[in-house]
Amino acid sequence: MNPLEQLLQCGQSVWLDSISRDFIKSGQLQRLVTGDKLHGLTSNPTIFEQAIGHSDAYDNALRQLLRANEKQTEKALFEALAIEDIRMAADVLRPVYDETHGGDGYVSLEVSPHLARDTGGSIAEAKRLWQAVERPNLMIKIPGTHEGIPAIEQLISEGINVNVTLMFSLRHYDAVARAYIAGLERRDAYSPGGNKIWPVSVASFFVSRVDNVIDPMLEKIGTQEALALRGKIAIANAKLAYQRFRETFYGEPFDSWRKKGVHVQRPLWASTSTKNPAYSDVLYVEELVGPDTVNTLPLKTLEAFRHHGRASETLEKGLAQAEADVAQLKKLGIDLNAVTEKLQNDGVDSFAASYDKLLASLKKKRQEILTTSDQTA
């Protein structure tokens, strides 16, 4: 059996961490859904910057948009292009959504990263994008920042599906899980009765970026104890988050919600491509397999796992070792909480930079298209 299908048998959904118009229109996305049991798709500003800013695949669509209104801002042009892509991808995945009764088959679209520190702005933009896309299998991505937490709660209370992104620590995870449950409680209070539609949410916990930062710190310390932890902390951190998920959503407090048909907020493993060539290219897939989880993979990692990945439930194995590794890290003087807070801040800045780079690319393309149009008029 295809190893990607085996992940599904282990209770883990595979989502694609990529989107482009060519990929959808060529039928490649459909082939992944049909052949590999792909169950979802995620996007972010960096992915869209690569798709739109580094190809001519969107030039004809841009010409049409500018022909309709040449005064549109670069942000408006981007949103028009992104919304069309998201709609097409959501339509490809709609059968998965229907077959799983709304449990899977989602496509994610992120609010502007410049709103990561703006609660009200995030809520307003999320609601606007939700209405613009008009697909039940859409998830709006909101960063799990301090300011993002109340936005998550509000959107859940209004029935909007949320993919919480840029989570790196147990502290982040706990705040996000509380926001999801608080949003459900508010939704239940606002509209009592048994016929309401419950929103679905995932909590995107970033993995490999943790090792990317901590490994050099361990190498600088240079002791045998420090070097032995290389390539282990990201996985240990994720395994402890999964245990917190099990305690939160399979403990008695959430039982009543499950009886109402509410979905648990599944952990989604993000940043699971291997950056260090010394490690297996499927390390962050094989070590994080378990029920009620999602792993969102870039195409290269997805193809590598299809070729030589091994699927078995690993998330609840080696928990004592995971705890010991994190404890040893602290003894070595490395503050995991400080590292993960910086990673979240850096992630916000990185997505904002990609977003700005995308708008700059669109500005250049817009000028080229309008200049060409003027010359041919």
C-alpha positions in Angstrom: 0.0 0.0 0.0 1.1 3.6 -0.7 2.8 4.9 2.5 0.6 8.0 2.3 -2.5 5.9 2.4 -1.1 4.1 5.4 -0.8 7.4 7.3 -4.6 7.7 6.8 -5.1 4.3 8.3 -3.1 5.4 11.3 -5.6 8.3 11.8 -3.4 11.0 10.3 -4.6 13.2 7.3 -2.0 14.4 4.8 -2.5 17.9 3.5 -0.4 19.6 0.9 1.6 22.7 1.9 1.5 24.4 -1.5 -0.9 26.0 -4.0 -0.6 27.3 -7.6 -3.0 27.8 -10.4 -1.1 25.6 -12.8 -1.0 22.8 -10.2 -4.8 22.9 -9.9 -5.7 23.3 -13.5 -3.2 20.6 -14.7 -5.1 18.0 -12.6 -2.1 17.4 -10.3 -4.1 18.3 -7.2 -6.9 16.0 -8.2 -4.4 13.1 -8.9 -3.0 13.5 -5.3 -6.5 13.4 -3.9 -7.4 10.3 -5.9 -4.1 8.5 -5.8 -2.5 9.5 -2.5 -5.7 10.2 -0.5 -4.7 13.8 0.0 -7.2 15.3 2.4 -6.4 19.0 2.5 -4.3 21.9 1.4 -2.6 24.9 3.2 -1.3 28.2 1.8 0.5 31.1 3.3 2.1 34.4 2.0 5.4 32.7 1.2 3.6 30.0 -0.9 1.6 32.6 -2.8 4.7 34.8 -3.3 6.4 31.8 -5.0 3.4 30.9 -7.1 2.5 34.4 -8.3 5.7 36.3 -8.1 7.9 33.8 -9.8 5.9 32.7 -12.8 3.8 34.0 -15.7 0.9 31.6 -14.9 -1.2 34.5 -13.5 -0.4 37.1 -16.1 -3.5 36.6 -18.2 -5.7 36.7 -15.1 -4.0 40.0 -14.1 -4.6 41.4 -17.5 -8.3 40.7 -17.2 -8.5 42.2 -13.7 -6.7 45.3 -14.8 -8.9 45.6 -17.9 -11.9 45.6 -15.6 -10.4 48.2 -13.3 -6.8 49.4 -13.8 -6.9 51.3 -10.5 -7.1 48.2 -8.3 -4.5 48.1 -5.6 -1.9 45.4 -5.5 -3.6 43.9 -2.4 -6.9 43.8 -4.3 -5.2 42.1 -7.2 -3.6 39.5 -4.9 -6.8 38.7 -3.1 -8.7 38.2 -6.4 -6.0 35.8 -7.6 -5.8 34.0 -4.3 -9.5 33.7 -3.8 -9.9 32.1 -7.2 -7.1 29.6 -6.4 -8.6 28.8 -3.0 -12.1 28.3 -4.5 -10.7 25.9 -7.2 -8.7 23.9 -4.7 -11.7 23.8 -2.3 -13.9 22.4 -5.1 -11.4 19.7 -5.8 -11.4 18.7 -2.1 -15.1 19.0 -1.6 -15.8 15.3 -2.1 -13.4 14.6 0.8 -15.2 17.1 2.9 -18.6 15.5 2.1 -17.3 11.9 2.6 -15.8 12.8 6.0 -19.0 14.8 7.0 -17.0 18.0 7.4 -14.1 16.4 9.2 -11.6 16.9 6.5 -11.1 18.2 3.0 -10.1 21.8 3.9 -8.2 24.5 2.2 -6.6 27.3 4.2 -6.2 31.0 3.4 -4.3 33.3 5.7 -5.2 36.8 6.7 -2.6 39.5 6.0 0.4 38.8 8.3 0.5 42.5 9.0 -2.6 41.9 11.2 -0.8 39.4 13.4 -0.8 42.0 16.2 -4.2 43.4 15.5 -7.1 41.5 17.0 -9.9 43.6 15.5 -8.3 43.8 12.1 -7.8 40.0 12.0 -11.5 39.4 12.9 -12.7 41.8 10.2 -10.4 40.5 7.5 -11.2 36.9 8.3 -14.9 37.5 8.1 -14.5 39.3 4.8 -12.4 36.5 3.3 -14.8 33.9 4.6 -17.7 35.6 2.8 -15.7 36.2 -0.3 -14.6 32.6 -0.8 -18.0 31.1 0.0 -16.9 27.5 0.5 -17.8 25.5 3.6 -14.4 23.7 3.4 -12.4 26.9 3.8 -10.3 27.5 6.9 -9.1 31.0 7.7 -5.5 31.0 9.1 -4.9 33.2 12.2 -1.5 33.3 13.9 -1.5 32.0 17.5 -0.1 35.3 18.8 -1.2 37.0 21.9 -3.4 39.2 19.8 -4.6 36.3 17.6 -6.1 34.3 20.6 -9.2 36.5 21.1 -9.7 36.7 17.3 -9.7 32.9 17.2 -12.3 32.7 19.9 -14.5 35.3 18.2 -14.3 33.6 14.8 -15.1 30.1 16.3 -18.1 31.7 18.1 -19.4 32.9 14.7 -19.1 29.5 13.0 -16.0 30.2 11.0 -13.4 27.4 10.5 -10.0 28.4 11.8 -6.5 27.1 11.1 -4.3 28.5 13.9 -0.8 29.0 12.6 2.7 29.8 13.9 2.5 27.8 17.1 5.8 26.6 18.6 5.3 25.8 22.3 3.1 24.2 24.9 2.3 27.7 26.1 1.0 28.6 22.6 -0.9 25.3 22.4 -2.7 25.7 25.7 -3.8 29.3 24.8 -5.1 28.1 21.4 -7.0 25.1 22.8 -8.7 27.3 25.4 -9.7 29.9 22.7 -11.3 27.1 20.6 -13.3 25.8 23.6 -14.3 29.3 24.7 -15.5 30.0 21.2 -17.6 26.9 21.2 -19.1 27.8 24.5 -20.0 31.3 23.2 -21.5 29.8 20.0 -23.6 27.4 22.1 -24.8 30.2 24.3 -25.7 32.5 21.4 -27.7 29.9 19.4 -29.0 27.1 21.7 -30.5 24.2 19.9 -29.4 21.0 18.1 -29.3 22.2 14.5 -26.4 24.6 14.6 -23.3 24.0 12.3 -20.2 23.6 14.4 -17.0 25.1 13.1 -13.8 23.0 12.6 -10.4 24.0 13.7 -6.8 22.7 13.5 -3.8 23.9 15.6 -0.7 24.2 13.4 2.3 23.3 15.5 5.6 24.1 13.7 8.3 21.5 14.0 11.6 21.6 12.1 12.2 25.3 12.7 12.8 24.4 16.4 15.7 22.1 15.5 17.0 24.7 13.0 17.5 27.1 15.9 18.4 24.8 18.7 20.9 22.5 16.9 23.4 25.3 16.4 23.0 26.3 20.1 23.8 22.7 21.1 26.8 22.6 18.8 28.1 25.8 20.3 27.9 24.1 23.8 29.7 21.2 22.2 29.5 18.7 25.1 28.6 15.0 24.5 25.3 15.7 26.3 24.5 18.7 24.2 25.4 17.0 20.9 23.3 14.0 21.7 20.1 16.2 21.6 20.6 17.4 18.0 17.6 16.6 15.9 15.5 15.5 18.9 14.0 18.6 20.5 11.5 19.5 17.8 10.0 16.0 17.8 10.0 15.9 21.6 8.3 19.3 21.8 5.6 18.1 19.3 5.1 14.8 21.2 4.5 16.7 24.4 2.0 19.0 22.6 0.2 15.9 21.4 -0.1 14.6 24.9 -1.6 17.9 25.9 -4.1 17.5 23.1 -5.1 14.1 24.3 -5.6 15.3 27.8 -7.6 18.3 26.6 -9.9 16.8 24.0 -10.3 13.2 25.3 -10.7 14.1 28.9 -14.0 14.4 30.6 -14.5 18.2 30.1 -14.8 17.8 26.3 -17.0 14.7 26.4 -20.2 16.7 26.2 -18.9 18.6 23.1 -18.1 15.3 21.3 -21.6 14.1 22.0 -23.0 17.2 20.3 -21.0 16.3 17.2 -18.2 18.8 17.7 -14.8 17.9 16.2 -11.7 18.0 18.3 -9.2 20.6 17.4 -6.6 18.4 15.7 -2.9 19.2 15.9 -1.5 19.9 12.5 2.3 19.4 12.1 3.7 22.2 10.0 7.2 22.9 8.8 7.8 19.2 8.4 10.3 19.3 5.5 13.8 18.4 6.7 16.2 21.4 6.5 19.3 19.6 7.8 20.8 17.2 5.1 22.2 15.0 7.9 18.7 13.9 8.8 16.3 11.7 7.0 14.1 13.7 4.5 11.0 12.1 6.1 12.1 12.5 9.8 9.4 14.9 10.7 6.7 12.7 9.2 7.7 9.3 10.5 8.2 10.4 14.0 4.9 12.3 14.3 2.2 9.8 13.3 -0.9 9.3 15.4 -4.7 9.5 15.4 -6.5 12.8 15.1 -3.6 14.6 13.5 -2.7 16.3 10.3 0.7 16.6 8.6 0.9 19.3 5.9 3.7 18.5 3.5 5.4 20.4 0.8 5.3 18.4 -2.5 9.0 17.3 -2.3 8.5 15.8 1.2 5.2 14.2 0.2 6.8 12.5 -2.8 9.8 11.4 -0.6 7.4 9.8 1.9 5.4 8.1 -0.9 8.7 6.6 -2.1 10.4 5.4 1.1 8.4 6.5 4.1 7.3 4.2 6.9 3.9 4.7 8.5 3.3 3.5 12.1 1.9 5.2 15.1 4.9 6.9 16.8 3.5 9.9 18.5 2.8 8.2 21.8 6.1 6.2 21.8 9.1 7.5 23.7 7.3 10.0 25.8 9.5 9.5 28.8 12.5 10.2 26.6 10.9 13.2 25.1 10.4 14.7 28.6 13.9 13.8 29.5 15.3 15.5 26.4 13.4 18.7 27.1 14.6 18.6 30.7 18.2 18.0 29.6 17.9 21.0 27.3 17.0 23.2 30.3 19.9 21.8 32.3 22.2 22.9 29.5 20.9 26.5 29.9 18.8 26.6 26.8 15.4 28.3 27.4 12.9 26.5 25.1 10.2 29.0 25.8 12.4 31.9 24.8 13.4 30.1 21.6 9.8 29.4 20.7 8.6 32.9 21.4 11.4 34.2 19.1 10.4 31.7 16.5 6.8 32.9 16.5 7.9 36.5 16.2 10.3 35.7 13.4 7.6 33.7 11.7 5.3 36.7 11.7 8.1 38.9 10.3 9.0 36.3 7.6 5.4 36.0 6.4 5.0 39.8 6.4 8.2 40.1 4.3 6.9 37.5 1.8 3.6 39.3 1.6 5.4 42.6 0.9 7.6 41.0 -1.7 4.5 39.6 -3.4 2.8 43.0 -3.5 6.0 44.4 -5.0 6.0 41.7 -7.7 2.4 42.5 -8.5 3.2 46.2 -8.7 5.9 45.4 -11.3 3.7 43.1 -13.3 0.9 45.6 -13.2 3.2 48.3 -14.6 4.4 46.0 -17.3 0.9 45.0 -18.3 -0.4 48.5 -18.4 2.6 49.8 -20.3 2.1 47.0 -22.9 -1.6 47.8 -23.1 -0.8 51.5 -23.7 1.6 50.6 -26.5 -0.8 48.3 -28.3 -3.8 50.6 -27.9 
